[in-house]
Amino acid sequence: MFRALLIDKDDQGYRAGLQDLDDSALPEGNVTVRVAYSTLNYKDGLAITGKSPVVRKFPMVPGVDLVGTVEDSADPDWRVGDQVVLNGWGVGETHWGGLAQRARLKGEWLVPLPEAFTPEQAMAIGTAGYTAMLCVMALERHGVRPDQGEVVVTGAAGGVGSVAVALLAKLGYTVAAVTGRPQEADYLKGLGASTVLDRAELSAPGKPLAKERWAGAVDTVGSHTLANVCAQTKYRGTVAACGLAGGMDFPSTVAPFILRGVTLAGIDSVMCPRAERLLAWQRLAKDLDPTKLAAITHTIGLSQALEAGAQVLAGQVRGRVVVDVNA
Ligand code: NDP
């Protein structure tokens, strides 16, 4: 038997709750993992509350991230006792996920737990941190360098934003952090931000082109914020867009792209090829200061995940939430 957070949807409506399940209920897969920790990302908040249709099969165990130990494997790449990390691949959406004490998965989805991190630290990073790294790698790929000027991070006090600020600062970039929570200014400066801006400066409809300000950007917010960030990006700068915390729309014009050669780099962590994931985790091991993770993270038990899921969506959670599935 194992304990899991289970979401169901039927005539009685959409509901999530803790249940003890038999191992025979686990989905198809060639590797069984004893889960140590999972996390709560924005998407997990959407799944738990049912606020957006991210769960596409019922019943579903949410949790797009997990870290744990291989208990059983029919995959030659993984042996009993190996410590593994999983991020994405539709896990927690179409395949049972990490908010449970046990998971059965495809071996090809797994990556080894990097030596640099404890299992808890790997989940403090989780999909949010790995996505932040993918954003930074995209800026680098498009030639954004620290000497070119400020880089802006929106939704900065959230999970992706916090890790992006810490990574960019450690890599030598001058980071402007945009937040709707001015009370988190000291937190963001502690992560390495040089400037903290009020979210309101970017969230209202703006002009197609504005004064050039940013050499690069990591945007987790979308909507007018993303449009304004593009309008303020310097000639040949790059904006890595990964989120929609402020809206799915993109009320922009082509002006920044055709008149300033701005690049809009789309970031998807879910189906990102394995080679790039491995690279992102290697880079996290090298470029993320593990002492910053403690400031970014707090840990809760599985039974608190329901409440915390709603808090993530309400923008009330700072940084990252790790879930100890055995507590
Ligand atoms: P969090 O909830 O931890 O952070 C989101 C942050 O966005 C909040 O902390 C808040 O930051 C800001 N925010 C929230 N609501 C609004 C609003 N209405 N207007 C402007 N800003 C707002 O989520 P994550 O960091 O986990 O994820 C961030 C986004 O990135 C989400 O949209 C998520 O779906 C997406 N994402 C995408 C991935 C991909 O593969 N493309 C992977 C992971 C996440 P503050 O308080 O500082 O203002």
XYZ file of C-alpha atoms and ligand atoms in Angstrom:
375
model
C 0.000 0.000 0.000
C 1.100 3.599 -0.483
C -0.318 7.004 0.333
C -1.179 9.400 -2.467
C -2.979 12.598 -3.221
C -5.694 11.522 -5.643
C -7.777 13.777 -7.888
C -11.086 12.553 -9.243
C -13.772 14.059 -11.415
C -17.219 12.577 -11.930
C -20.897 13.366 -11.344
C -20.021 14.511 -7.816
C -17.602 17.098 -9.207
C -13.845 17.736 -9.078
C -12.165 16.713 -5.840
C -8.726 15.949 -4.411
C -7.858 14.078 -1.222
C -5.393 11.745 0.466
C -5.925 8.022 -0.105
C -4.163 4.762 0.689
C -3.809 2.830 -2.539
C -2.710 -0.674 -3.442
C 0.448 -1.066 -5.550
C -1.698 -2.797 -8.191
C -3.322 0.592 -8.878
C -0.032 2.050 -10.193
C 0.011 2.837 -13.928
C 2.071 1.103 -16.605
C 5.813 1.704 -16.579
C 9.124 -0.153 -16.415
C 10.597 1.522 -13.307
C 9.009 1.710 -9.848
C 10.290 4.499 -7.602
C 9.960 4.917 -3.826
C 9.312 8.654 -3.720
C 11.082 10.767 -1.094
C 10.003 14.289 -2.064
C 7.823 16.043 -4.587
C 7.079 19.748 -5.045
C 4.284 22.193 -5.703
C 4.648 24.087 -8.955
C 2.086 26.500 -10.388
C 0.798 23.656 -12.578
C 0.325 21.422 -9.522
C -1.753 24.199 -7.969
C -3.916 24.235 -11.104
C -4.271 20.425 -10.960
C -5.125 20.249 -7.254
C -7.704 23.038 -7.370
C -9.086 22.152 -10.820
C -8.826 25.841 -11.739
C -7.484 24.980 -15.176
C -7.848 21.664 -17.032
C -4.251 20.440 -16.686
C -5.359 16.962 -15.571
C -6.484 15.078 -18.613
C -7.139 11.589 -17.148
C -8.965 10.579 -13.958
C -8.302 9.454 -11.325
C -4.921 11.230 -11.278
C -2.081 11.599 -8.811
C -0.746 15.153 -9.359
C 2.894 16.186 -8.985
C 5.032 17.054 -12.018
C 8.260 16.478 -10.041
C 9.652 13.710 -7.880
C 12.896 12.416 -6.435
C 13.311 8.949 -5.033
C 14.982 5.547 -5.112
C 14.459 2.853 -7.733
C 12.666 -0.104 -6.135
C 12.173 -2.210 -9.211
C 13.421 -1.812 -12.784
C 12.984 -3.569 -16.109
C 15.026 -0.792 -17.768
C 18.712 -1.701 -18.276
C 19.684 1.932 -17.549
C 18.360 1.848 -13.982
C 19.151 -0.462 -11.066
C 17.499 -1.012 -7.701
C 18.853 1.621 -5.308
C 19.580 4.287 -7.955
C 18.493 7.775 -6.937
C 16.492 9.450 -9.675
C 14.760 12.733 -10.504
C 11.721 13.215 -12.705
C 10.427 16.503 -14.144
C 7.500 16.750 -16.533
C 6.792 14.422 -19.473
C 3.078 14.833 -18.679
C 3.533 13.195 -15.283
C 0.881 14.576 -12.919
C -1.257 15.438 -15.981
C -1.742 12.232 -18.000
C 0.370 9.788 -15.927
C 0.323 9.421 -12.117
C 2.810 11.803 -10.540
C 4.982 12.604 -7.564
C 2.534 13.534 -4.808
C 2.548 9.916 -3.610
C 4.870 7.540 -1.795
C 5.323 5.400 -4.898
C 5.378 6.017 -8.669
C 5.690 3.805 -11.726
C 7.300 5.527 -14.688
C 9.104 5.076 -17.985
C 12.848 4.744 -17.419
C 13.584 7.128 -20.286
C 11.889 9.956 -18.365
C 14.308 9.736 -15.439
C 17.587 11.554 -14.855
C 20.125 10.665 -12.159
C 20.056 12.743 -8.968
C 23.072 15.073 -9.424
C 25.794 14.411 -6.832
C 25.797 18.096 -5.941
C 22.304 17.936 -4.454
C 20.505 16.086 -1.693
C 17.083 14.689 -2.679
C 15.397 17.596 -0.865
C 17.576 20.158 -2.674
C 16.742 18.552 -6.032
C 13.079 19.166 -5.304
C 13.765 22.674 -4.023
C 14.918 23.187 -7.611
C 12.266 20.980 -9.261
C 10.569 21.887 -12.526
C 10.607 25.576 -11.589
C 14.374 25.656 -11.121
C 15.117 23.469 -14.097
C 12.894 25.750 -16.220
C 14.752 28.795 -14.895
C 17.997 27.118 -16.039
C 16.499 26.433 -19.489
C 15.637 30.150 -19.696
C 19.169 31.181 -18.753
C 20.614 28.721 -21.291
C 18.339 30.246 -23.976
C 19.607 33.763 -23.149
C 23.188 32.510 -23.406
C 22.478 30.687 -26.683
C 21.192 33.949 -28.150
C 24.290 35.840 -27.054
C 23.046 37.752 -23.985
C 26.148 38.494 -21.898
C 26.549 40.164 -18.482
C 28.383 43.160 -19.989
C 25.397 44.081 -22.182
C 23.292 45.507 -19.376
C 20.432 44.637 -17.071
C 18.422 41.433 -17.335
C 14.869 41.497 -15.993
C 13.039 38.629 -14.244
C 9.238 38.886 -13.845
C 7.225 37.010 -11.206
C 10.522 37.166 -9.379
C 9.367 36.010 -5.936
C 7.771 32.867 -7.396
C 9.531 29.534 -7.935
C 10.899 30.019 -11.459
C 11.614 33.682 -10.767
C 13.545 33.099 -7.537
C 15.846 30.498 -9.088
C 16.307 32.643 -12.216
C 17.382 35.630 -10.088
C 19.849 33.473 -8.118
C 21.303 31.863 -11.251
C 21.672 35.072 -13.256
C 23.259 36.931 -10.338
C 25.783 34.136 -9.759
C 26.642 34.197 -13.478
C 27.494 37.898 -13.206
C 24.368 39.484 -14.705
C 22.860 42.639 -13.237
C 19.344 41.522 -12.343
C 16.184 43.618 -12.050
C 13.502 41.652 -10.202
C 9.837 42.474 -10.873
C 7.399 41.598 -8.117
C 3.913 42.406 -6.888
C 5.160 41.852 -3.344
C 7.341 44.817 -2.326
C 7.750 43.183 1.097
C 9.941 40.587 -0.644
C 12.519 43.190 -1.760
C 15.096 42.073 0.836
C 14.543 38.431 -0.110
C 15.118 39.224 -3.800
C 18.206 41.313 -3.054
C 19.491 38.431 -0.934
C 19.196 36.208 -4.001
C 21.282 38.707 -5.972
C 18.841 41.209 -7.518
C 20.310 44.708 -7.926
C 16.955 46.428 -8.434
C 13.431 45.520 -7.389
C 10.562 46.907 -9.497
C 6.845 47.015 -8.792
C 4.852 44.673 -11.002
C 2.443 47.560 -11.752
C 5.163 49.212 -13.886
C 4.779 46.457 -16.464
C 1.273 45.065 -16.093
C -0.780 47.802 -17.820
C -1.148 48.049 -21.618
C 1.925 49.809 -23.040
C 3.362 51.136 -26.303
C 4.585 48.827 -29.103
C 8.115 50.163 -28.518
C 9.420 51.782 -25.341
C 12.778 53.078 -24.149
C 15.393 50.329 -24.554
C 16.248 48.953 -21.129
C 16.880 45.205 -20.945
C 19.648 43.139 -22.518
C 17.568 40.057 -21.772
C 14.573 38.842 -19.823
C 13.055 35.807 -18.127
C 9.282 36.200 -18.164
C 7.018 33.968 -16.066
C 3.968 36.227 -16.290
C 2.828 36.603 -19.943
C 0.092 39.038 -21.062
C 0.850 42.804 -20.917
C 3.949 42.153 -18.802
C 5.536 40.087 -21.562
C 4.437 42.616 -24.201
C 6.017 45.490 -22.213
C 9.198 43.518 -21.575
C 9.556 42.905 -25.330
C 8.865 46.597 -26.030
C 11.636 47.594 -23.562
C 14.217 45.052 -24.722
C 17.384 46.487 -26.262
C 18.391 46.057 -29.883
C 19.058 42.309 -30.571
C 18.193 41.332 -26.986
C 16.390 38.121 -26.043
C 13.302 37.423 -23.959
C 12.835 33.875 -22.634
C 9.085 33.354 -22.152
C 8.071 30.437 -19.962
C 4.967 31.378 -17.976
C 1.437 32.692 -17.826
C 0.966 33.624 -14.163
C -0.564 36.944 -15.298
C -2.413 35.629 -18.354
C -2.177 33.451 -21.425
C -2.624 36.333 -23.882
C 0.183 38.221 -25.588
C -1.112 41.672 -26.569
C 1.995 42.785 -28.465
C 2.948 43.940 -31.955
C 5.749 42.711 -34.199
C 7.609 46.024 -33.707
C 10.219 44.750 -31.185
C 11.017 41.786 -33.436
C 11.233 43.511 -36.818
C 12.584 46.910 -35.744
C 14.937 45.918 -32.931
C 15.730 42.322 -33.864
C 14.495 41.132 -30.470
C 14.282 37.357 -30.072
C 11.366 35.791 -28.232
C 12.621 32.408 -27.053
C 9.871 29.990 -26.018
C 10.708 27.669 -23.144
C 8.992 24.334 -22.530
C 10.274 22.076 -19.788
C 7.722 19.270 -20.138
C 8.803 17.645 -23.401
C 12.329 19.098 -23.473
C 14.697 16.453 -24.934
C 16.668 14.361 -22.449
C 20.106 15.634 -23.545
C 19.115 19.240 -22.769
C 17.618 18.213 -19.412
C 20.850 16.508 -18.432
C 22.752 19.617 -19.458
C 20.376 21.845 -17.471
C 20.855 19.711 -14.331
C 24.650 19.772 -14.832
C 24.521 23.546 -15.128
C 22.346 23.818 -11.996
C 24.944 21.779 -10.108
C 27.620 24.224 -11.262
C 25.824 27.574 -11.334
C 23.290 27.529 -8.506
C 24.554 28.395 -5.060
C 23.022 25.627 -2.848
C 22.999 27.994 0.145
C 20.477 30.149 -1.750
C 18.127 27.162 -1.957
C 17.499 27.221 1.779
C 16.219 30.813 1.541
C 14.041 29.959 -1.441
C 12.405 26.818 -0.022
C 10.071 25.574 2.649
C 9.002 21.961 3.179
C 5.524 20.657 3.966
C 3.929 17.221 4.432
C 1.679 15.492 1.915
C -1.467 16.334 3.888
C -0.679 20.073 3.619
C -0.342 19.946 -0.172
C -4.051 20.566 -0.797
C -4.077 23.874 1.029
C -0.673 24.908 -0.306
C -1.783 24.214 -3.900
C -4.401 26.961 -3.612
C -1.875 29.312 -1.981
C 0.546 28.865 -4.902
C -2.168 29.973 -7.337
C -3.057 32.928 -5.137
C 0.575 34.113 -5.410
C 0.958 33.771 -1.633
C 3.898 31.373 -1.698
C 7.442 32.691 -1.813
C 9.947 30.659 -3.789
C 9.583 26.890 -3.762
C 7.470 24.409 -1.829
C 8.984 20.947 -1.288
C 6.590 18.156 -0.279
C 7.871 15.393 1.992
C 5.501 12.641 0.837
C 6.325 10.476 3.866
C 5.463 13.129 6.453
P 4.748 30.576 -8.772
O 3.318 30.623 -8.403
O 5.745 30.088 -7.798
O 5.221 32.033 -9.233
C 4.473 32.844 -10.069
C 4.756 34.288 -9.711
O 4.158 35.108 -10.703
C 4.137 34.729 -8.398
O 4.935 34.410 -7.298
C 4.050 36.223 -8.618
O 5.329 36.764 -8.404
C 3.759 36.339 -10.115
N 2.322 36.512 -10.380
C 1.299 35.778 -9.940
N 0.134 36.250 -10.381
C 0.425 37.341 -11.143
C -0.358 38.272 -11.864
N -1.687 38.186 -11.937
N 0.297 39.246 -12.527
C 1.631 39.352 -12.492
N 2.425 38.494 -11.798
C 1.827 37.511 -11.141
O 4.807 29.736 -10.122
P 6.086 29.057 -10.822
O 7.278 29.892 -10.554
O 6.094 27.620 -10.523
O 5.669 29.212 -12.342
C 5.647 30.507 -12.953
C 4.985 30.414 -14.312
O 5.805 29.646 -15.174
C 3.614 29.747 -14.293
O 2.775 30.376 -15.220
C 3.918 28.338 -14.729
O 2.814 27.716 -15.336
C 5.052 28.577 -15.705
N 5.939 27.442 -15.873
C 6.213 27.040 -17.138
C 7.064 26.015 -17.373
C 7.388 25.660 -18.779
O 7.866 24.555 -19.024
N 7.175 26.562 -19.713
C 7.652 25.250 -16.274
C 7.384 25.797 -14.950
C 6.528 26.853 -14.784
P 5.538 38.086 -7.520
O 4.837 37.823 -6.234
O 7.000 38.227 -7.409
O 4.888 39.202 -8.296
